PDB file of C-alpha atoms in Angstrom:
ATOM      1  CA  MET A   1      -0.176  -0.112  -0.048  1.00  0.00           C
ATOM      2  CA  ASN A   2       1.846   3.388  -0.937  1.00  0.00           C
ATOM      3  CA  MET A   3       1.940   5.712   1.431  1.00  0.00           C
ATOM      4  CA  ASP A   4      -0.294   9.102   0.938  1.00  0.00           C
ATOM      5  CA  PHE A   5       2.038  11.939   1.461  1.00  0.00           C
ATOM      6  CA  PRO A   6       0.480  15.031   0.700  1.00  0.00           C
ATOM      7  CA  LEU A   7      -2.524  13.899   2.730  1.00  0.00           C
ATOM      8  CA  ILE A   8      -0.285  12.933   5.293  1.00  0.00           C
ATOM      9  CA  LEU A   9       1.452  16.898   5.602  1.00  0.00           C
ATOM     10  CA  VAL A  10      -1.520  18.439   4.939  1.00  0.00           C
ATOM     11  CA  VAL A  11      -3.230  16.482   8.248  1.00  0.00           C
ATOM     12  CA  LEU A  12      -0.048  17.356  10.364  1.00  0.00           C
ATOM     13  CA  THR A  13       0.055  20.810   8.590  1.00  0.00           C
ATOM     14  CA  ALA A  14      -3.664  21.449  10.090  1.00  0.00           C
ATOM     15  CA  ALA A  15      -3.514  19.321  13.240  1.00  0.00           C
ATOM     16  CA  SER A  16      -0.343  21.526  14.193  1.00  0.00           C
ATOM     17  CA  GLY A  17      -1.733  24.724  13.077  1.00  0.00           C
ATOM     18  CA  LEU A  18      -4.492  24.218  14.903  1.00  0.00           C
ATOM     19  CA  LEU A  19      -3.040  23.069  18.059  1.00  0.00           C
ATOM     20  CA  TRP A  20      -1.537  26.185  17.817  1.00  0.00           C
ATOM     21  CA  LEU A  21      -4.486  28.598  17.897  1.00  0.00           C
ATOM     22  CA  ALA A  22      -6.230  26.222  19.648  1.00  0.00           C
ATOM     23  CA  ASP A  23      -3.926  27.365  22.645  1.00  0.00           C
ATOM     24  CA  GLY A  24      -3.888  30.518  21.155  1.00  0.00           C
ATOM     25  CA  LEU A  25      -7.727  30.946  22.041  1.00  0.00           C
ATOM     26  CA  LEU A  26      -8.114  28.903  24.841  1.00  0.00           C
ATOM     27  CA  LEU A  27      -4.942  27.717  27.083  1.00  0.00           C
ATOM     28  CA  ALA A  28      -3.054  30.569  26.866  1.00  0.00           C
ATOM     29  CA  PRO A  29      -5.472  33.214  28.224  1.00  0.00           C
ATOM     30  CA  ARG A  30      -5.395  30.614  31.399  1.00  0.00           C
ATOM     31  CA  ARG A  31      -1.951  30.054  31.658  1.00  0.00           C
ATOM     32  CA  GLN A  32      -2.021  34.769  31.772  1.00  0.00           C
ATOM     33  CA  ARG A  33      -5.261  34.309  34.349  1.00  0.00           C
ATOM     34  CA  ALA A  34      -3.419  32.168  36.591  1.00  0.00           C
ATOM     35  CA  LEU A  35       0.140  34.269  36.591  1.00  0.00           C
ATOM     36  CA  ALA A  36      -2.152  37.116  37.453  1.00  0.00           C
ATOM     37  CA  GLN A  37      -3.941  35.931  40.383  1.00  0.00           C
ATOM     38  CA  LEU A  38       0.133  33.934  41.534  1.00  0.00           C
ATOM     39  CA  GLN A  39       1.169  38.101  41.610  1.00  0.00           C
ATOM     40  CA  SER A  40      -2.009  38.536  43.660  1.00  0.00           C
ATOM     41  CA  ASP A  41      -1.211  35.736  46.139  1.00  0.00           C
ATOM     42  CA  PHE A  42       2.663  36.125  46.832  1.00  0.00           C
ATOM     43  CA  PRO A  43       2.871  40.292  47.274  1.00  0.00           C
ATOM     44  CA  LEU A  44       5.828  39.732  48.983  1.00  0.00           C
ATOM     45  CA  ARG A  45       7.207  37.835  45.539  1.00  0.00           C
ATOM     46  CA  GLU A  46      10.515  40.329  45.050  1.00  0.00           C
ATOM     47  CA  GLU A  47      11.861  41.014  48.367  1.00  0.00           C
ATOM     48  CA  ALA A  48      14.483  39.186  48.727  1.00  0.00           C
ATOM     49  CA  GLY A  49      14.540  36.365  51.361  1.00  0.00           C
ATOM     50  CA  SER A  50      10.962  36.717  50.941  1.00  0.00           C
ATOM     51  CA  PRO A  51       9.715  32.716  52.202  1.00  0.00           C
ATOM     52  CA  HIS A  52       6.673  34.014  49.707  1.00  0.00           C
ATOM     53  CA  GLN A  53       9.094  34.332  46.410  1.00  0.00           C
ATOM     54  CA  GLN A  54      10.630  30.172  46.194  1.00  0.00           C
ATOM     55  CA  GLU A  55       7.402  29.333  46.426  1.00  0.00           C
ATOM     56  CA  TYR A  56       6.071  31.668  43.777  1.00  0.00           C
ATOM     57  CA  ARG A  57       8.884  30.934  40.925  1.00  0.00           C
ATOM     58  CA  ARG A  58       8.074  27.362  41.494  1.00  0.00           C
ATOM     59  CA  ARG A  59       4.335  27.782  40.840  1.00  0.00           C
ATOM     60  CA  ARG A  60       4.496  30.632  38.097  1.00  0.00           C
ATOM     61  CA  ARG A  61       7.030  27.630  36.322  1.00  0.00           C
ATOM     62  CA  GLN A  62       4.190  25.466  36.620  1.00  0.00           C
ATOM     63  CA  ALA A  63       0.949  28.099  35.578  1.00  0.00           C
ATOM     64  CA  GLY A  64       2.746  29.582  32.980  1.00  0.00           C
ATOM     65  CA  ASN A  65       4.657  26.540  31.261  1.00  0.00           C
ATOM     66  CA  GLU A  66       3.043  25.971  27.568  1.00  0.00           C
ATOM     67  CA  PRO A  67       2.132  21.787  27.228  1.00  0.00           C
ATOM     68  CA  LEU A  68       4.779  20.240  25.145  1.00  0.00           C
ATOM     69  CA  VAL A  69       2.796  19.280  22.292  1.00  0.00           C
ATOM     70  CA  VAL A  70       2.328  22.860  21.951  1.00  0.00           C
ATOM     71  CA  GLU A  71       5.227  23.801  22.089  1.00  0.00           C
ATOM     72  CA  TYR A  72       6.130  20.513  19.030  1.00  0.00           C
ATOM     73  CA  ALA A  73       2.908  22.221  17.458  1.00  0.00           C
ATOM     74  CA  LYS A  74       4.404  26.678  17.403  1.00  0.00           C
ATOM     75  CA  SER A  75       7.714  24.396  16.103  1.00  0.00           C
ATOM     76  CA  LEU A  76       7.077  22.273  13.893  1.00  0.00           C
ATOM     77  CA  PHE A  77       3.570  24.137  12.423  1.00  0.00           C
ATOM     78  CA  PRO A  78       6.441  26.797  10.426  1.00  0.00           C
ATOM     79  CA  VAL A  79       7.957  23.780   8.502  1.00  0.00           C
ATOM     80  CA  PHE A  80       5.660  21.625   7.932  1.00  0.00           C
ATOM     81  CA  LEU A  81       3.564  24.935   5.607  1.00  0.00           C
ATOM     82  CA  LEU A  82       6.293  25.705   4.109  1.00  0.00           C
ATOM     83  CA  VAL A  83       6.767  21.764   3.287  1.00  0.00           C
ATOM     84  CA  LEU A  84       3.846  21.663   1.840  1.00  0.00           C
ATOM     85  CA  LEU A  85       3.657  24.873  -0.322  1.00  0.00           C
ATOM     86  CA  LEU A  86       6.812  24.312  -1.586  1.00  0.00           C
ATOM     87  CA  ARG A  87       5.852  20.784  -2.613  1.00  0.00           C
ATOM     88  CA  SER A  88       2.113  21.402  -4.105  1.00  0.00           C
ATOM     89  CA  PHE A  89       2.881  24.713  -6.011  1.00  0.00           C
ATOM     90  CA  LEU A  90       6.068  25.209  -6.662  1.00  0.00           C
ATOM     91  CA  VAL A  91       8.754  22.079  -7.390  1.00  0.00           C
ATOM     92  CA  GLU A  92       8.490  18.796  -6.340  1.00  0.00           C
ATOM     93  CA  PRO A  93      10.887  15.981  -6.095  1.00  0.00           C
ATOM     94  CA  PHE A  94      10.780  12.471  -6.768  1.00  0.00           C
ATOM     95  CA  GLN A  95      12.828   8.657  -7.358  1.00  0.00           C
ATOM     96  CA  ILE A  96      12.279   7.073 -10.993  1.00  0.00           C
ATOM     97  CA  PRO A  97      11.308   3.356  -9.859  1.00  0.00           C
ATOM     98  CA  SER A  98      11.627   1.392 -13.033  1.00  0.00           C
ATOM     99  CA  ARG A  99      13.451   1.194 -16.263  1.00  0.00           C
ATOM    100  CA  SER A 100      10.276   2.157 -18.418  1.00  0.00           C
ATOM    101  CA  MET A 101      11.815   5.629 -19.512  1.00  0.00           C
ATOM    102  CA  VAL A 102      15.368   4.210 -19.980  1.00  0.00           C
ATOM    103  CA  PRO A 103      17.875   5.717 -21.855  1.00  0.00           C
ATOM    104  CA  THR A 104      16.028   9.108 -20.981  1.00  0.00           C
ATOM    105  CA  LEU A 105      15.696   8.750 -17.710  1.00  0.00           C
ATOM    106  CA  ASP A 106      16.986   5.385 -15.300  1.00  0.00           C
ATOM    107  CA  THR A 107      15.688   3.250 -11.812  1.00  0.00           C
ATOM    108  CA  GLY A 108      17.154   5.416  -9.312  1.00  0.00           C
ATOM    109  CA  ASP A 109      17.545   9.075 -10.979  1.00  0.00           C
ATOM    110  CA  TYR A 110      16.149  11.428  -8.273  1.00  0.00           C
ATOM    111  CA  ILE A 111      14.276  14.143 -11.108  1.00  0.00           C
ATOM    112  CA  LEU A 112      12.293  17.588  -9.911  1.00  0.00           C
ATOM    113  CA  VAL A 113       9.186  18.383 -11.113  1.00  0.00           C
ATOM    114  CA  ASN A 114       7.988  21.562 -11.859  1.00  0.00           C
ATOM    115  CA  LYS A 115       4.299  21.848  -9.939  1.00  0.00           C
ATOM    116  CA  TYR A 116       3.098  25.260 -11.318  1.00  0.00           C
ATOM    117  CA  THR A 117       4.121  25.127 -15.195  1.00  0.00           C
ATOM    118  CA  TYR A 118       0.153  23.199 -15.796  1.00  0.00           C
ATOM    119  CA  GLY A 119      -1.740  25.245 -13.072  1.00  0.00           C
ATOM    120  CA  LEU A 120      -1.635  25.503 -10.003  1.00  0.00           C
ATOM    121  CA  ARG A 121      -3.321  22.105  -8.096  1.00  0.00           C
ATOM    122  CA  LEU A 122      -4.711  21.769  -4.596  1.00  0.00           C
ATOM    123  CA  PRO A 123      -2.888  19.747  -2.470  1.00  0.00           C
ATOM    124  CA  VAL A 124      -4.981  15.462  -1.823  1.00  0.00           C
ATOM    125  CA  LEU A 125      -7.877  17.200  -4.311  1.00  0.00           C
ATOM    126  CA  ARG A 126      -6.353  18.215  -7.649  1.00  0.00           C
ATOM    127  CA  THR A 127      -8.337  20.082  -8.760  1.00  0.00           C
ATOM    128  CA  ARG A 128      -6.708  22.815 -10.885  1.00  0.00           C
ATOM    129  CA  VAL A 129      -7.413  26.386  -9.463  1.00  0.00           C
ATOM    130  CA  LEU A 130      -4.719  28.690 -12.230  1.00  0.00           C
ATOM    131  CA  ALA A 131      -4.516  27.394 -15.449  1.00  0.00           C
ATOM    132  CA  ILE A 132      -1.015  28.264 -16.760  1.00  0.00           C
ATOM    133  CA  ASN A 133       0.111  26.120 -19.020  1.00  0.00           C
ATOM    134  CA  SER A 134      -0.785  22.583 -20.653  1.00  0.00           C
ATOM    135  CA  PRO A 135       1.330  19.958 -21.857  1.00  0.00           C
ATOM    136  CA  GLN A 136       2.573  19.569 -25.681  1.00  0.00           C
ATOM    137  CA  ARG A 137       3.646  17.003 -27.086  1.00  0.00           C
ATOM    138  CA  GLY A 138       6.665  15.495 -26.180  1.00  0.00           C
ATOM    139  CA  ASP A 139       6.610  16.877 -22.378  1.00  0.00           C
ATOM    140  CA  VAL A 140       8.401  14.138 -19.349  1.00  0.00           C
ATOM    141  CA  MET A 141       5.354  14.500 -17.470  1.00  0.00           C
ATOM    142  CA  VAL A 142       4.803  13.133 -13.805  1.00  0.00           C
ATOM    143  CA  PHE A 143       0.657  12.029 -13.440  1.00  0.00           C
ATOM    144  CA  PHE A 144      -1.669   9.918 -11.598  1.00  0.00           C
ATOM    145  CA  PRO A 145      -2.544   6.638 -14.062  1.00  0.00           C
ATOM    146  CA  PRO A 146      -6.144   5.703 -14.538  1.00  0.00           C
ATOM    147  CA  HIS A 147      -5.910   2.047 -12.969  1.00  0.00           C
ATOM    148  CA  LYS A 148      -3.707   2.970 -10.101  1.00  0.00           C
ATOM    149  CA  ASN A 149      -4.797   6.588  -8.758  1.00  0.00           C
ATOM    150  CA  ASP A 150      -2.718   6.730  -5.656  1.00  0.00           C
ATOM    151  CA  THR A 151       0.906   5.883  -7.216  1.00  0.00           C
ATOM    152  CA  TYR A 152       2.726   8.505  -9.096  1.00  0.00           C
ATOM    153  CA  PHE A 153       3.898   7.502 -13.105  1.00  0.00           C
ATOM    154  CA  ILE A 154       5.991   9.381 -15.245  1.00  0.00           C
ATOM    155  CA  LYS A 155       6.123   9.010 -19.037  1.00  0.00           C
ATOM    156  CA  ARG A 156       6.141  10.965 -22.097  1.00  0.00           C
ATOM    157  CA  VAL A 157       2.975  12.960 -23.882  1.00  0.00           C
ATOM    158  CA  ILE A 158       2.486  11.492 -26.727  1.00  0.00           C
ATOM    159  CA  GLY A 159      -1.219  12.098 -27.889  1.00  0.00           C
ATOM    160  CA  LEU A 160      -2.600  15.845 -26.855  1.00  0.00           C
ATOM    161  CA  PRO A 161      -6.850  15.566 -26.862  1.00  0.00           C
ATOM    162  CA  GLY A 162      -8.130  15.238 -30.591  1.00  0.00           C
ATOM    163  CA  ASP A 163      -4.817  13.825 -31.495  1.00  0.00           C
ATOM    164  CA  THR A 164      -5.087   9.845 -33.589  1.00  0.00           C
ATOM    165  CA  VAL A 165      -1.574   8.054 -32.483  1.00  0.00           C
ATOM    166  CA  ARG A 166      -0.866   4.999 -34.540  1.00  0.00           C
ATOM    167  CA  TYR A 167       2.219   2.886 -33.529  1.00  0.00           C
ATOM    168  CA  THR A 168       2.914   0.920 -36.176  1.00  0.00           C
ATOM    169  CA  GLY A 169       5.841  -1.471 -36.480  1.00  0.00           C
ATOM    170  CA  LYS A 170       7.629   0.151 -33.913  1.00  0.00           C
ATOM    171  CA  LYS A 171       6.425   3.529 -36.187  1.00  0.00           C
ATOM    172  CA  LEU A 172       5.067   6.033 -33.925  1.00  0.00           C
ATOM    173  CA  PHE A 173       2.760   8.567 -35.926  1.00  0.00           C
ATOM    174  CA  VAL A 174       0.830  11.393 -34.622  1.00  0.00           C
ATOM    175  CA  ASN A 175      -2.165  12.904 -36.825  1.00  0.00           C
ATOM    176  CA  GLU A 176      -0.681  10.929 -39.938  1.00  0.00           C
ATOM    177  CA  ILE A 177       2.968  12.846 -39.336  1.00  0.00           C
ATOM    178  CA  GLU A 178       5.777  10.483 -38.477  1.00  0.00           C
ATOM    179  CA  TYR A 179       7.788  11.178 -35.508  1.00  0.00           C
ATOM    180  CA  THR A 180      11.193  10.597 -37.250  1.00  0.00           C
ATOM    181  CA  GLN A 181      13.810   8.361 -35.589  1.00  0.00           C
ATOM    182  CA  GLN A 182      17.422   8.450 -36.102  1.00  0.00           C
ATOM    183  CA  LEU A 183      19.848   5.458 -34.681  1.00  0.00           C
ATOM    184  CA  LEU A 184      22.486   5.821 -32.037  1.00  0.00           C
ATOM    185  CA  ALA A 185      23.667   2.516 -30.784  1.00  0.00           C
ATOM    186  CA  GLN A 186      22.735  -1.078 -30.614  1.00  0.00           C
ATOM    187  CA  LEU A 187      23.615  -2.800 -27.433  1.00  0.00           C
ATOM    188  CA  PRO A 188      25.709  -4.834 -27.221  1.00  0.00           C
ATOM    189  CA  PRO A 189      27.276  -4.493 -29.886  1.00  0.00           C
ATOM    190  CA  SER A 190      29.123  -7.931 -30.708  1.00  0.00           C
ATOM    191  CA  ARG A 191      24.808  -9.364 -30.704  1.00  0.00           C
ATOM    192  CA  PRO A 192      22.534  -6.571 -30.604  1.00  0.00           C
ATOM    193  CA  ARG A 193      19.209  -6.677 -28.083  1.00  0.00           C
ATOM    194  CA  TYR A 194      18.308  -3.661 -27.933  1.00  0.00           C
ATOM    195  CA  GLN A 195      18.503   0.090 -30.308  1.00  0.00           C
ATOM    196  CA  ILE A 196      18.701   3.371 -29.447  1.00  0.00           C
ATOM    197  CA  ASN A 197      16.901   6.051 -31.574  1.00  0.00           C
ATOM    198  CA  ARG A 198      17.198   9.721 -31.440  1.00  0.00           C
ATOM    199  CA  GLU A 199      13.473  10.432 -31.672  1.00  0.00           C
ATOM    200  CA  GLN A 200      11.573  14.264 -32.385  1.00  0.00           C
ATOM    201  CA  VAL A 201       8.303  14.917 -30.835  1.00  0.00           C
ATOM    202  CA  SER A 202       7.135  18.051 -31.988  1.00  0.00           C
ATOM    203  CA  GLY A 203      10.594  19.653 -32.448  1.00  0.00           C
ATOM    204  CA  ILE A 204      11.892  18.467 -29.031  1.00  0.00           C
ATOM    205  CA  GLU A 205      14.791  15.752 -29.682  1.00  0.00           C
ATOM    206  CA  HIS A 206      15.072  12.309 -26.850  1.00  0.00           C
ATOM    207  CA  GLN A 207      16.408   9.111 -27.249  1.00  0.00           C
ATOM    208  CA  VAL A 208      14.526   6.200 -26.971  1.00  0.00           C
ATOM    209  CA  ARG A 209      15.073   2.240 -26.454  1.00  0.00           C
ATOM    210  CA  THR A 210      13.610  -0.897 -28.488  1.00  0.00           C
ATOM    211  CA  ASP A 211      14.165  -4.670 -27.837  1.00  0.00           C
ATOM    212  CA  LEU A 212      14.811  -6.175 -31.492  1.00  0.00           C
ATOM    213  CA  LEU A 213      14.168  -9.689 -30.355  1.00  0.00           C
ATOM    214  CA  ARG A 214      10.445  -8.085 -28.913  1.00  0.00           C
ATOM    215  CA  PRO A 215       7.316  -7.557 -31.425  1.00  0.00           C
ATOM    216  CA  GLY A 216       6.073  -4.268 -31.443  1.00  0.00           C
ATOM    217  CA  ARG A 217       2.269  -3.964 -30.577  1.00  0.00           C
ATOM    218  CA  ASP A 218       0.564  -2.265 -33.373  1.00  0.00           C
ATOM    219  CA  PHE A 219      -2.285   0.275 -32.487  1.00  0.00           C
ATOM    220  CA  THR A 220      -4.484   3.221 -33.015  1.00  0.00           C
ATOM    221  CA  VAL A 221      -6.440   5.154 -30.772  1.00  0.00           C
ATOM    222  CA  THR A 222      -7.710   8.528 -30.984  1.00  0.00           C
ATOM    223  CA  VAL A 223      -7.359  10.734 -27.424  1.00  0.00           C
ATOM    224  CA  LYS A 224     -10.424  11.888 -25.464  1.00  0.00           C
ATOM    225  CA  PRO A 225     -10.659  15.688 -24.621  1.00  0.00           C
ATOM    226  CA  GLY A 226      -9.370  16.162 -21.616  1.00  0.00           C
ATOM    227  CA  HIS A 227      -7.195  13.173 -21.741  1.00  0.00           C
ATOM    228  CA  TYR A 228      -3.576  12.544 -22.708  1.00  0.00           C
ATOM    229  CA  PHE A 229      -1.485   9.725 -24.301  1.00  0.00           C
ATOM    230  CA  MET A 230       1.112   9.082 -22.809  1.00  0.00           C
ATOM    231  CA  MET A 231       4.487   6.499 -23.288  1.00  0.00           C
ATOM    232  CA  GLY A 232       7.887   5.572 -22.044  1.00  0.00           C
ATOM    233  CA  ASP A 233      11.045   6.077 -23.952  1.00  0.00           C
ATOM    234  CA  ASN A 234      11.844   2.216 -23.322  1.00  0.00           C
ATOM    235  CA  ARG A 235       9.369   1.614 -26.138  1.00  0.00           C
ATOM    236  CA  ASP A 236       9.104  -2.485 -25.135  1.00  0.00           C
ATOM    237  CA  ASP A 237       9.141  -2.360 -21.993  1.00  0.00           C
ATOM    238  CA  SER A 238       6.523   0.518 -20.731  1.00  0.00           C
ATOM    239  CA  GLN A 239       3.646  -0.041 -19.173  1.00  0.00           C
ATOM    240  CA  ASP A 240       1.668   3.210 -20.733  1.00  0.00           C
ATOM    241  CA  SER A 241      -1.281   4.283 -22.184  1.00  0.00           C
ATOM    242  CA  ARG A 242      -1.138   0.907 -24.448  1.00  0.00           C
ATOM    243  CA  TYR A 243      -2.150  -0.544 -21.593  1.00  0.00           C
ATOM    244  CA  TRP A 244      -4.387   1.015 -18.625  1.00  0.00           C
ATOM    245  CA  GLY A 245      -5.596   3.730 -20.814  1.00  0.00           C
ATOM    246  CA  GLN A 246      -5.645   7.921 -21.269  1.00  0.00           C
ATOM    247  CA  VAL A 247      -4.328  10.565 -18.300  1.00  0.00           C
ATOM    248  CA  ARG A 248      -7.005  12.366 -17.104  1.00  0.00           C
ATOM    249  CA  GLU A 249      -5.999  15.914 -16.953  1.00  0.00           C
ATOM    250  CA  ARG A 250      -7.217  16.431 -13.379  1.00  0.00           C
ATOM    251  CA  ASP A 251      -4.896  13.249 -12.968  1.00  0.00           C
ATOM    252  CA  ILE A 252      -1.659  15.634 -14.279  1.00  0.00           C
ATOM    253  CA  VAL A 253       0.832  16.146 -11.259  1.00  0.00           C
ATOM    254  CA  GLY A 254       3.557  18.459 -13.115  1.00  0.00           C
ATOM    255  CA  LYS A 255       6.701  18.612 -15.383  1.00  0.00           C
ATOM    256  CA  ALA A 256       9.466  16.451 -14.922  1.00  0.00           C
ATOM    257  CA  PHE A 257      13.227  19.564 -15.522  1.00  0.00           C
ATOM    258  CA  ALA A 258      15.742  18.064 -13.959  1.00  0.00           C
ATOM    259  CA  VAL A 259      18.113  14.757 -12.665  1.00  0.00           C
ATOM    260  CA  TRP A 260      19.575  16.034  -8.845  1.00  0.00           C
ATOM    261  CA  MET A 261      20.804  13.046  -8.108  1.00  0.00           C
ATOM    262  CA  HIS A 262      21.554   8.948  -8.594  1.00  0.00           C
ATOM    263  CA  TRP A 263      21.013   7.045  -6.096  1.00  0.00           C
ATOM    264  CA  ASP A 264      21.601   2.746  -6.765  1.00  0.00           C
ATOM    265  CA  GLU A 265      20.303   1.551  -3.331  1.00  0.00           C
ATOM    266  CA  PHE A 266      20.290   2.097  -0.163  1.00  0.00           C
ATOM    267  CA  PHE A 267      23.513   0.598   0.359  1.00  0.00           C
ATOM    268  CA  SER A 268      25.741   2.157  -1.796  1.00  0.00           C
ATOM    269  CA  LEU A 269      26.784   6.318  -2.451  1.00  0.00           C
ATOM    270  CA  PRO A 270      24.718   8.919  -4.071  1.00  0.00           C
ATOM    271  CA  SER A 271      26.076  10.899  -7.518  1.00  0.00           C
ATOM    272  CA  PHE A 272      25.810  13.262  -8.401  1.00  0.00           C
ATOM    273  CA  GLN A 273      27.801  12.859 -11.455  1.00  0.00           C
ATOM    274  CA  HIS A 274      24.144  13.181 -14.847  1.00  0.00           C
ATOM    275  CA  VAL A 275      22.888  16.046 -13.610  1.00  0.00           C
ATOM    276  CA  ARG A 276      20.971  17.181 -16.178  1.00  0.00           C
ATOM    277  CA  TRP A 277      17.709  18.943 -17.651  1.00  0.00           C
ATOM    278  CA  ILE A 278      15.020  16.084 -18.549  1.00  0.00           C
ATOM    279  CA  LYS A 279      14.694  16.298 -22.013  1.00  0.00           C
TER     280      LYS A 279
END
């Protein structure tokens, strides 16, 4: 079961903020009244050597101390709020969990996702409150797929609403315009299994990988209004719109724009040698 981190963050922010507010409205005035009463009960509290002085100080500490939970709430609320605003409306980090975007992205890549380029959305509810831009063909986009609506996926935008997408003989056509490919390499060179091509999608050049030993899955589909057709760059090893359908506009998360770290596994060292922009 995947943790819904945005929901957890919203709950923590709301809970800490409400505790701080409740303390300010209810508990803090009680503490002030208790301190005022102590001052009245110990009129000699300021006289050196007065028997009232030590007892007054002890009771003042007891009456004036904030509950521990309130202290934590006041300390953590600004942190939770800042993280919530950054992740919801500016930039959010993600880890690539699979090889479906090879050779563009590999397992263990840590990427940054622009959360505002496609419009501002409310966390958890996903409602867009401010429209800015729309996804374009060739964008690398993070979203919630229709079959796993609580899991982040990342693929490349191939079809926009109203487009006709056709895939024949491992060649891609959108509205009957072929996305041209240029052979870059065959791997391994001795007995080729994979082919790396440079593909151009609406002026955006990127690399794709095909499996020479796996037959292509030909199809033709028209993209529904308010939906997007997504495909992985690892064309023969990607679960994408060919299998689970088109992505709704409301399930868009943001546009991936940079790789900032690579970390293969927990017991290995992170690497910053492949920091780059995503194309």
